[in-house]
Coordinates of C-alpha atoms in Angstrom, one line a residue:
M1 CA 23.9 21.2 -16.1
T2 CA 25.6 17.5 -15.3
S3 CA 23.6 15.9 -12.6
N4 CA 25.2 14.1 -10.0
S5 CA 24.4 10.3 -10.0
T6 CA 22.7 8.7 -7.3
D7 CA 26.0 6.6 -6.1
N8 CA 27.6 10.0 -4.9
T9 CA 25.6 9.2 -1.7
H10 CA 26.0 11.4 1.6
S11 CA 27.6 10.9 4.3
N12 CA 25.5 13.2 6.8
S13 CA 22.4 11.5 6.7
D14 CA 20.9 7.6 5.5
F15 CA 17.5 7.7 4.2
W16 CA 17.3 4.2 3.9
Q17 CA 17.9 3.1 7.5
E18 CA 14.5 1.3 7.8
D19 CA 14.8 -0.1 4.4
L20 CA 13.9 -3.7 5.1
L21 CA 12.6 -4.6 1.8
G22 CA 15.9 -3.6 -0.4
R23 CA 13.9 -0.6 -1.8
K24 CA 17.2 1.9 -2.0
D25 CA 18.5 -0.4 -5.3
V26 CA 15.3 0.2 -7.0
A27 CA 15.7 4.3 -6.1
N28 CA 19.2 4.4 -7.2
Y29 CA 18.4 2.7 -10.5
L30 CA 15.4 4.7 -11.6
S31 CA 17.2 7.6 -10.5
N32 CA 20.2 7.0 -12.5
Y33 CA 17.6 6.3 -15.3
L34 CA 15.5 9.6 -14.9
Q35 CA 18.5 11.8 -14.6
R36 CA 20.2 10.6 -17.5
R37 CA 16.8 10.4 -19.7
Y38 CA 16.5 14.1 -18.8
Q39 CA 20.0 14.8 -20.0
L40 CA 19.7 12.9 -23.3
K41 CA 16.0 14.6 -23.9
P42 CA 15.8 18.0 -22.4
D43 CA 13.0 19.3 -24.6
E44 CA 10.8 16.3 -23.9
E45 CA 7.4 18.1 -22.4
G46 CA 7.3 16.4 -19.1
F47 CA 7.3 12.8 -18.2
V48 CA 5.1 10.8 -15.9
L49 CA 6.1 7.1 -14.8
A50 CA 3.7 4.7 -12.7
L51 CA 5.6 3.2 -10.2
N52 CA 3.1 0.0 -9.8
A53 CA 3.1 -2.2 -6.6
E54 CA 0.8 -3.9 -4.3
W55 CA 0.1 -2.8 -0.8
G56 CA 2.9 -4.0 1.5
F57 CA 5.8 -4.0 -1.3
G58 CA 7.2 -1.0 0.2
K59 CA 6.1 1.4 -2.8
T60 CA 5.5 4.2 -0.1
F61 CA 9.1 4.2 2.1
L62 CA 10.5 4.2 -0.9
M63 CA 9.2 7.2 -2.8
Q64 CA 9.5 8.9 0.5
A65 CA 13.3 8.1 1.3
W66 CA 13.4 8.3 -2.5
A67 CA 12.4 12.2 -2.4
K68 CA 14.5 13.0 0.7
E69 CA 17.5 11.7 -1.2
L70 CA 17.0 13.9 -4.4
Q71 CA 16.5 16.7 -2.1
Y72 CA 19.4 16.0 -0.2
Q73 CA 21.4 16.1 -3.8
K74 CA 19.6 19.4 -4.8
F75 CA 16.9 18.3 -7.0
P76 CA 13.7 19.8 -6.3
A77 CA 11.5 17.0 -5.1
V78 CA 7.8 17.0 -3.7
Y79 CA 6.3 14.2 -2.0
F80 CA 2.3 14.4 -1.8
D81 CA 0.4 11.8 0.0
A82 CA -3.0 11.8 -2.6
W83 CA -4.9 9.7 0.2
K84 CA -4.5 12.3 3.0
N85 CA -5.7 14.8 0.9
D86 CA -8.8 13.1 -0.6
F87 CA -11.3 15.1 1.5
T88 CA -10.9 18.4 -0.8
P89 CA -13.1 18.8 -3.5
E90 CA -10.6 19.9 -5.8
P91 CA -7.5 17.4 -5.9
L92 CA -5.4 19.6 -8.2
I93 CA -5.8 22.5 -5.5
A94 CA -4.4 20.4 -2.9
F95 CA -1.7 19.2 -5.1
I96 CA -0.7 22.7 -6.1
A97 CA -1.0 23.8 -2.3
S98 CA 1.5 21.2 -1.4
M99 CA 3.9 22.0 -4.8
H100 CA 3.6 25.5 -3.5
E101 CA 4.5 25.3 0.2
E102 CA 7.4 22.7 -0.4
L103 CA 9.2 24.7 -3.3
S104 CA 8.8 27.8 -1.6
E105 CA 10.6 26.6 0.8
A106 CA 13.4 25.4 -0.8
F107 CA 13.7 28.2 -3.4
K108 CA 13.4 31.1 -0.2
E109 CA 16.9 32.2 -0.9
I110 CA 17.0 31.9 -4.8
P111 CA 15.2 34.5 -7.2
A112 CA 13.7 31.4 -9.0
K113 CA 11.1 31.6 -6.3
E114 CA 9.4 34.4 -8.2
S115 CA 8.9 32.2 -10.9
L116 CA 7.3 30.0 -8.7
E117 CA 5.0 32.5 -7.7
D118 CA 4.2 33.7 -11.0
A119 CA 3.3 30.4 -11.9
I120 CA 0.8 29.8 -8.9
K121 CA -0.7 33.4 -9.2
S122 CA -1.4 32.3 -13.1
L123 CA -4.0 29.8 -11.9
G124 CA -6.3 32.1 -10.5
K125 CA -9.1 31.3 -12.8
F126 CA -8.4 28.0 -12.7
V127 CA -12.1 26.7 -12.0
K128 CA -13.7 23.7 -12.6
P129 CA -16.6 24.4 -15.3
A130 CA -20.4 24.3 -13.8
I131 CA -21.7 21.7 -16.9
K132 CA -19.7 19.4 -18.4
G133 CA -20.1 18.1 -21.6
A134 CA -21.9 14.9 -20.0
S135 CA -24.4 17.5 -18.9
L136 CA -25.1 18.6 -22.2
I137 CA -25.8 15.1 -23.6
A138 CA -28.2 14.6 -20.5
L139 CA -30.1 18.0 -21.2
K140 CA -30.5 17.1 -24.7
R141 CA -32.1 13.4 -23.9
L142 CA -34.3 15.6 -21.1
F143 CA -35.7 18.0 -23.5
N144 CA -35.2 16.2 -26.9
I145 CA -33.1 19.5 -28.3
G146 CA -30.7 19.1 -31.1
F147 CA -27.3 20.4 -30.7
E148 CA -27.8 23.2 -32.9
E149 CA -30.4 24.5 -30.8
L150 CA -27.9 24.2 -27.6
E151 CA -25.6 26.0 -29.9
G152 CA -27.8 28.6 -30.5
L153 CA -28.6 28.7 -26.5
V154 CA -25.0 29.1 -26.0
K155 CA -24.9 32.3 -28.6
G156 CA -27.9 33.8 -27.1
E157 CA -30.1 33.4 -30.0
S158 CA -33.9 32.7 -30.2
T159 CA -34.8 29.8 -27.8
D160 CA -38.2 29.6 -29.9
F161 CA -37.8 26.2 -31.4
E162 CA -40.2 23.2 -31.7
Y163 CA -41.4 21.2 -28.4
S164 CA -43.7 18.0 -28.3
D165 CA -46.7 18.4 -26.9
S166 CA -45.6 17.1 -23.1
E167 CA -43.3 20.1 -23.4
K168 CA -45.6 23.0 -24.2
S169 CA -45.4 25.0 -21.5
E170 CA -43.8 28.3 -20.5
D171 CA -41.8 26.9 -17.3
K172 CA -39.9 24.8 -19.6
K173 CA -39.1 27.8 -21.8
E174 CA -37.9 29.5 -19.1
L175 CA -36.1 26.7 -17.8
V176 CA -34.2 26.1 -21.1
K177 CA -33.7 29.7 -21.0
K178 CA -31.6 30.0 -18.2
L179 CA -29.8 26.5 -19.0
G180 CA -28.7 28.4 -22.1
E181 CA -27.3 31.1 -20.0
T182 CA -25.8 28.6 -17.6
L183 CA -24.4 27.2 -20.4
K184 CA -22.9 30.0 -22.1
D185 CA -21.1 31.0 -18.5
S186 CA -19.7 28.0 -18.3
L187 CA -18.3 27.9 -21.5
N188 CA -16.6 31.3 -20.5
E189 CA -15.5 29.4 -17.6
H190 CA -14.1 26.8 -19.7
K191 CA -12.4 29.3 -21.8
S192 CA -10.9 31.1 -19.0
K193 CA -9.2 27.4 -17.9
A194 CA -7.7 26.8 -20.9
Q195 CA -6.1 29.9 -20.8
A196 CA -5.2 29.2 -17.2
I197 CA -3.5 26.2 -18.2
V198 CA -1.8 27.6 -21.0
A199 CA -0.1 30.8 -18.5
F200 CA 0.6 28.4 -16.3
R201 CA 2.5 25.9 -18.1
K202 CA 4.4 29.3 -19.5
K203 CA 5.2 30.0 -16.0
L204 CA 6.5 26.9 -15.3
S205 CA 9.1 26.6 -18.1
Q206 CA 10.1 30.3 -16.8
L207 CA 10.6 28.6 -13.5
I208 CA 12.9 25.6 -14.8
D209 CA 14.8 28.1 -17.1
A210 CA 15.6 30.0 -13.9
L211 CA 16.6 27.0 -12.1
K212 CA 18.9 26.0 -15.2
A213 CA 21.1 29.6 -13.9
E214 CA 21.2 28.4 -10.2
S215 CA 24.3 26.3 -9.3
K216 CA 21.9 25.5 -5.8
F217 CA 19.8 22.7 -7.9
Q218 CA 19.9 20.3 -10.1
L219 CA 17.1 19.1 -13.1
P220 CA 14.6 17.9 -13.6
V221 CA 12.2 18.8 -10.8
F222 CA 10.5 15.5 -9.5
F223 CA 7.2 15.4 -8.4
F224 CA 6.0 11.9 -6.4
V225 CA 2.6 11.0 -5.9
D226 CA 1.4 8.4 -3.9
E227 CA -1.4 6.3 -2.6
L228 CA -3.5 7.6 -5.5
D229 CA -5.2 4.0 -5.8
R230 CA -6.4 4.4 -2.1
C231 CA -8.6 7.6 -3.1
R232 CA -12.3 7.9 -4.6
P233 CA -11.7 7.0 -8.3
N234 CA -13.3 10.4 -9.4
Y235 CA -10.6 12.3 -7.4
A236 CA -8.0 10.3 -8.7
I237 CA -8.7 10.6 -12.5
E238 CA -9.2 14.5 -11.8
L239 CA -5.9 14.4 -10.7
L240 CA -4.2 12.1 -13.5
E241 CA -5.9 14.8 -15.9
G242 CA -4.5 17.8 -14.4
I243 CA -1.2 16.5 -14.3
K244 CA -1.4 15.3 -18.0
H245 CA -2.9 18.7 -18.7
L246 CA -1.1 21.4 -16.8
F247 CA 2.6 19.9 -16.2
G248 CA 3.6 18.8 -19.6
V249 CA 6.7 20.7 -19.2
P250 CA 10.3 20.1 -20.3
G251 CA 12.0 19.4 -16.6
I252 CA 8.7 18.2 -14.9
Y253 CA 9.4 14.6 -14.0
F254 CA 6.5 12.6 -12.1
V255 CA 6.5 9.1 -10.3
I256 CA 3.1 8.1 -9.5
G257 CA 2.8 5.6 -6.9
I258 CA 0.0 3.3 -7.9
N259 CA -1.5 -0.5 -7.9
T260 CA -3.0 -0.2 -11.7
V261 CA -4.9 -3.5 -11.0
Q262 CA -6.9 -1.8 -7.6
L263 CA -7.7 1.8 -9.6
G264 CA -8.7 0.0 -12.8
E265 CA -11.1 -1.8 -11.3
S266 CA -12.1 1.1 -9.3
T267 CA -13.0 3.1 -12.0
K268 CA -15.5 0.9 -13.3
A269 CA -17.6 2.4 -10.7
I270 CA -17.5 5.7 -12.8
Y271 CA -17.3 4.0 -16.6
G272 CA -19.2 0.9 -16.0
T273 CA -18.5 -2.5 -15.5
G274 CA -17.1 -3.5 -18.8
F275 CA -14.5 -0.7 -19.0
N276 CA -11.0 -1.3 -19.2
G277 CA -9.6 0.6 -16.3
H278 CA -6.0 -0.5 -16.8
R279 CA -6.2 0.3 -20.3
Y280 CA -7.2 3.5 -19.3
L281 CA -4.8 4.6 -16.9
K282 CA -2.0 4.0 -19.2
R283 CA -2.9 7.2 -21.6
F284 CA -1.7 8.9 -18.1
F285 CA 1.4 7.4 -18.4
D286 CA 4.8 7.6 -20.7
Q287 CA 6.3 4.4 -18.6
E288 CA 5.4 2.0 -16.1
Y289 CA 7.5 0.2 -13.8
L290 CA 6.2 -2.9 -11.7
L291 CA 8.4 -2.9 -8.6
P292 CA 9.6 -6.3 -8.2
E293 CA 8.6 -8.8 -5.3
P294 CA 10.4 -8.3 -2.3
N295 CA 12.6 -11.1 -1.1
H296 CA 10.1 -13.2 1.5
E297 CA 12.1 -13.1 4.3
H298 CA 12.7 -9.3 4.0
F299 CA 8.9 -8.8 3.9
T300 CA 8.1 -11.0 6.6
A301 CA 10.7 -9.1 9.0
A302 CA 9.0 -5.9 7.8
L303 CA 5.3 -7.2 8.4
F304 CA 6.8 -7.7 12.4
S305 CA 8.4 -4.4 12.6
N306 CA 5.3 -2.9 11.1
S307 CA 2.9 -4.5 13.6
S308 CA 1.7 -3.9 17.0
I309 CA 3.1 -7.4 18.5
P310 CA 4.1 -6.9 21.6
E311 CA 8.0 -6.5 21.9
I312 CA 10.0 -9.9 22.7
S313 CA 11.4 -8.4 26.0
E314 CA 7.8 -8.2 27.6
K315 CA 6.7 -12.0 26.9
E316 CA 8.5 -15.5 26.6
W317 CA 7.9 -16.7 22.8
L318 CA 8.4 -20.1 23.0
T319 CA 9.4 -21.0 19.7
G320 CA 11.9 -24.1 20.0
L321 CA 14.3 -22.5 17.6
S322 CA 17.7 -22.4 19.3
Q323 CA 20.2 -19.1 18.7
A324 CA 23.0 -22.0 17.4
L325 CA 20.7 -23.1 14.6
Y326 CA 18.5 -20.2 13.5
P327 CA 20.6 -16.8 14.1
G328 CA 18.8 -14.0 14.7
H329 CA 16.0 -16.4 15.5
G330 CA 12.5 -15.4 16.6
L331 CA 8.7 -14.4 15.6
P332 CA 9.7 -13.9 11.7
K333 CA 12.0 -16.7 11.6
L334 CA 9.3 -19.4 12.9
F335 CA 6.6 -17.7 10.7
E336 CA 8.5 -18.0 7.7
L337 CA 8.7 -21.6 8.0
F338 CA 5.1 -22.0 8.4
A339 CA 4.7 -19.7 5.1
K340 CA 6.9 -22.4 3.6
A341 CA 5.2 -25.2 5.1
F342 CA 1.7 -24.0 3.9
G343 CA 3.1 -22.9 0.3
I344 CA 1.6 -19.0 0.8
G345 CA 2.9 -16.2 -1.0
L346 CA 3.5 -12.4 0.2
R347 CA -0.1 -11.4 -0.5
D348 CA -1.7 -14.5 1.8
R349 CA 1.5 -13.7 4.1
R350 CA -0.3 -10.1 4.7
R351 CA -3.5 -12.0 5.5
V352 CA -2.1 -14.5 8.2
M353 CA -0.6 -11.5 10.0
R354 CA -3.9 -9.6 10.1
I355 CA -5.2 -12.7 12.2
I356 CA -2.0 -13.5 14.3
E357 CA -1.7 -9.4 14.9
P358 CA -4.8 -9.3 16.8
A359 CA -4.6 -12.7 18.6
L360 CA -1.1 -12.2 19.8
T361 CA -2.0 -8.8 21.4
A362 CA -4.7 -10.2 23.0
I363 CA -2.9 -12.7 25.0
T364 CA -2.0 -11.5 28.4
E365 CA -0.1 -14.4 29.9
K366 CA 3.7 -13.9 29.7
T367 CA 4.4 -17.4 28.2
I368 CA 3.1 -17.8 24.7
H369 CA 3.3 -20.7 22.1
P370 CA 3.4 -19.2 18.7
C371 CA 3.8 -22.7 17.1
F372 CA 0.4 -23.5 18.1
L373 CA -0.9 -20.2 17.3
F374 CA 0.7 -20.0 14.0
F375 CA -0.7 -23.5 12.5
L376 CA -4.0 -22.4 13.7
A377 CA -3.7 -19.0 11.9
F378 CA -2.1 -20.4 8.8
L379 CA -4.8 -23.2 8.6
Y380 CA -7.7 -20.9 9.1
E381 CA -6.5 -18.6 6.3
R382 CA -6.2 -21.5 3.9
D383 CA -9.6 -23.0 5.0
S384 CA -11.3 -22.2 7.7
T385 CA -13.8 -25.4 7.2
K386 CA -11.1 -27.6 7.7
F387 CA -10.0 -25.5 10.7
E388 CA -13.4 -26.2 12.4
D389 CA -13.3 -29.9 11.6
L390 CA -10.1 -30.5 12.7
L391 CA -10.8 -28.6 16.1
A392 CA -14.1 -31.0 16.2
K393 CA -12.2 -34.1 15.5
K394 CA -14.2 -34.8 12.4
I395 CA -11.1 -35.0 10.3
D396 CA -7.3 -35.8 12.0
I397 CA -4.0 -34.0 11.2
D398 CA -2.8 -36.1 8.4
V399 CA -5.9 -35.0 6.2
V400 CA -4.9 -31.4 6.9
A401 CA -1.3 -32.3 6.2
R402 CA -2.1 -34.4 2.8
S403 CA -4.0 -30.9 1.7
Y404 CA -2.0 -28.0 2.9
I405 CA 1.4 -29.0 4.6
D406 CA 4.7 -29.6 3.1
E407 CA 6.4 -32.2 5.0
K408 CA 9.7 -31.3 4.1
V409 CA 9.8 -28.2 5.5
R410 CA 11.5 -29.4 8.8
I411 CA 12.4 -27.4 12.0
R412 CA 15.9 -28.6 12.9
Y413 CA 17.2 -28.7 16.5
R414 CA 19.8 -30.1 18.9
T415 CA 18.9 -33.1 21.3
P416 CA 19.0 -32.5 24.8
S417 CA 22.6 -34.4 25.2
S418 CA 23.9 -31.2 23.1
D419 CA 25.5 -28.4 24.9
F420 CA 23.7 -26.1 22.1
S421 CA 26.9 -24.9 21.1
R422 CA 27.0 -24.5 17.1
N423 CA 29.5 -27.7 16.8
G424 CA 28.4 -30.0 19.3
G425 CA 25.5 -32.4 20.1
S426 CA 23.4 -34.3 17.9
L427 CA 21.0 -33.0 15.4
A428 CA 17.3 -33.7 14.6
D429 CA 14.5 -32.3 12.9
V430 CA 10.6 -32.3 13.4
G431 CA 7.7 -31.2 11.1
I432 CA 5.1 -28.6 11.5
K433 CA 2.8 -31.6 11.4
E434 CA 4.1 -33.3 14.3
I435 CA 4.6 -30.1 16.3
A436 CA 0.8 -29.3 15.6
A437 CA -0.1 -33.0 16.6
I438 CA 1.4 -32.5 19.9
Y439 CA -0.6 -29.5 20.8
L440 CA -4.2 -30.8 19.4
D441 CA -3.8 -33.7 21.8
H442 CA -3.0 -31.5 24.5
Y443 CA -4.8 -28.3 24.3
E444 CA -8.0 -29.2 25.5
K445 CA -6.9 -31.5 28.6
S446 CA -6.8 -30.0 32.5
L447 CA -3.6 -28.6 33.6
A448 CA -3.6 -31.6 36.0
E449 CA -3.9 -34.0 32.9
I450 CA -1.0 -32.4 31.2
R451 CA 1.1 -32.2 34.0
K452 CA 0.7 -35.9 34.7
A453 CA 1.6 -36.5 31.1
F454 CA 5.3 -35.3 31.7
P455 CA 6.5 -36.4 34.6
G456 CA 10.2 -36.7 33.9
I457 CA 12.8 -35.2 31.0
V458 CA 11.4 -35.3 27.4
E459 CA 12.5 -34.1 24.0
F460 CA 11.7 -31.7 21.8
P461 CA 9.0 -30.7 20.4
Y462 CA 7.6 -32.4 23.9
T463 CA 9.3 -29.6 26.0
L464 CA 6.8 -27.2 24.2
I465 CA 3.9 -28.5 26.2
E466 CA 6.0 -29.6 29.0
R467 CA 6.2 -26.0 29.5
V468 CA 2.5 -25.4 30.2
T469 CA 2.9 -27.0 33.4
E470 CA 4.8 -24.3 34.8
E471 CA 1.6 -22.0 34.8
H472 CA 0.2 -20.6 37.8
L473 CA -3.3 -20.8 39.0
Q474 CA -4.9 -18.3 41.0
P475 CA -5.3 -19.6 44.8
E476 CA -9.2 -20.6 44.3
M477 CA -9.1 -22.3 40.8
D478 CA -8.8 -26.1 41.0
S479 CA -5.8 -27.7 38.2
R480 CA -8.2 -30.8 37.8
S481 CA -10.8 -28.7 35.8
S482 CA -9.0 -25.7 34.8
K483 CA -7.5 -25.5 31.6
S484 CA -4.1 -24.0 30.4
S485 CA -3.8 -21.0 28.0
I486 CA -3.5 -22.7 25.0
A487 CA -7.0 -23.6 25.2
S488 CA -7.8 -20.6 24.1
Y489 CA -6.0 -20.1 21.2
P490 CA -8.7 -21.3 18.8
S491 CA -11.3 -19.1 20.2
L492 CA -8.9 -16.4 19.4
I493 CA -8.0 -17.3 15.8
R494 CA -11.7 -17.6 15.3
H495 CA -12.3 -14.0 16.6
S496 CA -9.2 -12.5 15.0
G497 CA -10.1 -14.3 11.6
Q498 CA -13.3 -11.8 11.5
F499 CA -10.8 -9.0 10.7
A500 CA -11.2 -8.0 7.2

């Protein structure tokens, strides 16, 4: 069957409307590659692609949207969130249940549904053996029983072998006899399980043959397994092993969303600290695709879009950015300027956002000074000791700037004489250090002291501090001793910085 290219996009529905990180291009490329691979190698016994990405790189969105688009293009496609099913003791049962549910709905009007039902029924004897090979080794060590004796136990032969003096007891003989019976039952179960695997794969092949005869669907069948690295390591490994053994059938393609570094590290909890988890995981995958790092500005925009920060319309954000110079200005643009000034990458951006989000959410005042808050948050993330030393006046802003701030990153603005049009007025610029310095000079002062410092017209960035003078006090409060709202920002950052 000839596969339609993903370039033939649909017109009725766009699954990529919320694609903040440009992941549609990745999905299009991988779709074309995998479909072409199947055309060239239709007899390949299944294919497993690891989609490797760090958290926050848009992996889950990509896989969900990609699966929906494939379904729209008439490819059978199933999306399975392993993390949401991590509570079940049998990962394969949860996966197969999800597969059954989604494909049954897709196949409800075609004969291929019968092949799907037959495949599911063939797994009736697919049970986990009561005792695994590792338990045999433990049994040998516990009773000093040789593997020949174990084999005899399984076959029902005599258990009258030599014990050490400490083992001469009828209780232990009886226990060994019962263990032998259990081992025999377990091996019988294991045999049934192996037979069920063969039967299931045969039925899956019949399902693929039935789909080839259907004009309604295209091949291959796609299974997307996501969030595997967030699961318990034994759960993740069992699911991968099951996929490898059960689904190695022509026409079945898996895309496994995973952070191989993270899951590789967690497997050490099972196999020991010296275990090479990444190399071990590679045995489950035919290929590994490293999801490229997203555009930094797009990534920052996604951080804010997915945050719980109050809507812009609810607050007045004193960023100092003008629409003329910064089209689409706002918190993401300001955040990106600070990120560049502090020289931090995407992973560190996430950590800073974990500080900023609860801090901004906790501010009840209508007017917010994100320049000061962002400076404090970025410095706290980079060096909490210097953060405290700066606020305690043990060091000054120049020390911080020399260590962490790229002073070539400047915020451009138009002078007060400008009419703030795109083409009019003179341009000037200011660095992050200078903006932070004026806040640090004033944030601890009383409102009366701040108001006294700005009696007339001032120029940006001092306009940011001048706005503090507009804060209203309750009738019973005294401006000579009352502090402004920005006085609370360092404490907010300290508290928010405790979120892991």
